[in-house]
Coordinates of C-alpha atoms and ligand atoms in Angstrom, one line a residue:
X1352 CA -13.8 -8.4 -12.9
X1353 CA -11.5 -10.5 -10.9
X1354 CA -11.2 -10.2 -7.1
X1355 CA -7.7 -8.8 -7.5
X1356 CA -8.9 -6.1 -9.9
X1357 CA -11.7 -5.2 -7.6
X1358 CA -9.4 -4.8 -4.6
X1359 CA -6.8 -2.8 -6.5
X1360 CA -9.7 -0.6 -7.7
X1361 CA -10.6 0.1 -4.1
X1362 CA -7.0 1.1 -3.5
X1363 CA -7.1 3.4 -6.5
X1364 CA -10.2 5.0 -5.1
X1365 CA -8.4 5.7 -1.8
X1366 CA -5.6 7.3 -3.8
X1367 CA -8.1 9.6 -5.6
X1368 CA -9.6 10.5 -2.2
X1369 CA -6.1 11.3 -0.9
X1370 CA -5.5 13.6 -3.9
X1371 CA -8.8 15.4 -3.1
X1372 CA -7.5 16.1 0.4
X1373 CA -4.3 17.5 -1.0
X1374 CA -2.2 14.4 0.0
X1375 CA 0.2 12.6 -2.2
X1376 CA -2.3 10.2 -3.9
X1377 CA -1.4 6.7 -2.7
X1378 CA -4.1 4.3 -1.5
X1379 CA -4.1 0.9 0.2
X1380 CA -6.6 -1.7 1.3
X1381 CA -6.2 -4.8 3.5
X1382 CA -8.2 -7.9 2.5
X1383 CA -8.9 -10.8 4.9
X1384 CA -11.1 -13.8 3.9
X1385 CA -12.1 -12.1 0.7
X1386 CA -13.3 -8.9 2.4
X1387 CA -11.8 -5.4 2.7
X1388 CA -11.2 -4.9 6.4
X1389 CA -9.3 -1.6 6.0
X1390 CA -9.0 1.1 3.4
X1391 CA -6.8 4.2 3.6
X1392 CA -4.9 6.9 1.8
X1393 CA -1.9 9.0 2.7
X1394 CA -2.5 11.3 5.6
X1395 CA 0.9 12.7 6.3
X1396 CA -0.1 16.3 5.8
X1397 CA -3.4 16.1 7.7
X1398 CA -1.8 14.4 10.7
X1399 CA 1.6 16.1 10.5
X1400 CA 3.0 12.6 10.6
X1401 CA 5.6 11.3 8.2
X1402 CA 4.6 7.7 9.1
X1403 CA 1.0 8.2 8.0
X1404 CA 1.6 6.4 4.7
X1405 CA -1.4 4.6 3.1
X1406 CA 0.0 1.2 4.0
X1407 CA 0.7 2.1 7.6
X1408 CA -2.8 3.6 8.0
X1409 CA -4.4 0.6 6.4
X1410 CA -2.4 -1.9 8.6
X1411 CA -3.3 0.1 11.8
X1412 CA -7.0 0.1 10.8
X1413 CA -7.0 -3.6 10.0
X1414 CA -5.2 -4.5 13.2
X1415 CA -7.7 -2.6 15.2
X1416 CA -10.6 -4.2 13.4
X1417 CA -9.2 -7.7 13.7
X1418 CA -8.0 -7.1 17.3
X1419 CA -4.5 -8.5 16.7
X1420 CA -1.2 -6.8 15.9
X1421 CA -0.5 -9.6 13.4
X1422 CA -2.5 -9.8 10.2
X1423 CA -1.7 -13.4 9.3
X1424 CA -3.5 -14.5 6.2
X1425 CA -4.3 -10.9 5.1
X1426 CA -3.3 -9.4 1.8
X1427 CA -2.4 -5.8 1.2
X1428 CA -3.1 -3.9 -2.0
X1429 CA -1.3 -0.6 -2.6
X1430 CA -1.1 1.7 -5.6
X1431 CA 2.6 2.4 -5.4
X1432 CA 5.6 0.2 -4.5
X1433 CA 6.0 0.5 -0.7
X1434 CA 8.9 2.4 0.8
X1435 CA 11.4 0.9 3.3
X1436 CA 9.2 1.9 6.3
X1437 CA 6.1 0.3 4.8
X1438 CA 7.9 -2.8 3.6
X1439 CA 9.1 -3.3 7.2
X1440 CA 5.6 -2.8 8.6
X1441 CA 4.2 -5.2 6.0
X1442 CA 6.7 -7.8 7.2
X1443 CA 6.1 -7.2 10.9
X1444 CA 2.3 -7.4 10.3
X1445 CA 2.8 -10.8 8.7
X1446 CA 0.9 -9.8 5.6
X1447 CA 0.5 -12.9 3.3
X1448 CA 0.5 -11.3 -0.1
X1449 CA 1.5 -7.8 -1.3
X1450 CA 0.0 -6.5 -4.5
X1451 CA 1.3 -3.2 -5.7
X1452 CA 0.6 -1.0 -8.7
X1453 CA 3.3 1.3 -10.1
X1454 CA 7.0 0.8 -9.4
X1455 CA 8.8 3.6 -7.5
X1456 CA 12.4 3.6 -8.5
X1457 CA 13.0 6.7 -6.3
X1458 CA 11.4 5.6 -3.1
X1459 CA 10.4 2.0 -3.4
X1460 CA 12.0 -0.7 -1.3
X1461 CA 10.6 -3.9 -2.7
X1462 CA 12.0 -4.3 -6.2
X1463 CA 13.8 -1.0 -6.0
X1464 CA 16.3 0.5 -3.5
X1465 CA 17.1 -1.6 -0.5
X1466 CA 14.9 -4.5 -1.6
X1467 CA 13.9 -5.0 2.0
X1468 CA 12.2 -8.4 1.7
X1469 CA 15.5 -9.9 0.3
X1470 CA 17.5 -8.7 3.2
X1471 CA 18.7 -11.2 5.8
X1472 CA 17.2 -9.2 8.6
X1473 CA 13.7 -9.5 7.1
X1474 CA 12.0 -12.4 8.9
X1475 CA 8.7 -12.6 7.2
X1476 CA 8.5 -12.2 3.4
X1477 CA 5.1 -11.8 1.7
X1478 CA 4.4 -13.1 -1.8
X1479 CA 4.7 -10.0 -4.0
X1480 CA 2.7 -9.3 -7.1
X1481 CA 3.5 -6.1 -9.0
X1482 CA 2.2 -4.1 -12.0
X1483 CA -1.5 -4.3 -11.1
X1484 CA -3.3 -1.3 -12.6
X1485 CA 0.2 0.1 -13.0
X1486 CA -0.7 2.8 -15.6
X1487 CA -3.7 4.1 -13.7
X1488 CA -1.8 4.2 -10.4
X1489 CA 1.1 6.2 -12.0
X1490 CA -1.4 8.5 -13.8
X1491 CA -3.1 9.5 -10.6
X1492 CA 0.3 10.5 -9.2
X1493 CA 1.4 12.2 -12.4
X1494 CA -1.8 14.3 -12.6
X1495 CA -1.5 15.3 -8.9
X1496 CA 2.1 16.6 -9.3
X1497 CA 1.3 18.2 -12.7
X1498 CA -1.5 20.1 -11.0
X1499 CA 0.9 21.3 -8.3
X1500 CA 3.1 23.1 -10.8
Ligands
LIG1391 ZN1 5.6 4.1 2.9

């Protein structure tokens, strides 16, 4: 198993844990120097906080753990294409590489929608790798919403 696969697996695990809590199943991990320094899933319902997306939660945890608002050299793995808010947070946190699973044509902002990183007002652009464990990431979401109906 490659490192990348292992870290995306950890993000998928966070997505499954979010589903078990009744949250939209999206998970994220932050990796620094080959180690996971933060792992989180969506907590918008639990916290009554629309900003508590997996990526934001993981970035907050990582920043606390590192003791710096900037996560220079850190990589973020997330199961779904980040939204506009999270793409901005990823840029502000100076994330080095972004790995995401499934595309989100409805809410994504990296390769879909506003394509935040390509905008002239985005001052730090991470390297982006998409399509990791894409099927599994999409399946977790599909199963969750199918169960709701
Ligand atoms: Zn988001």
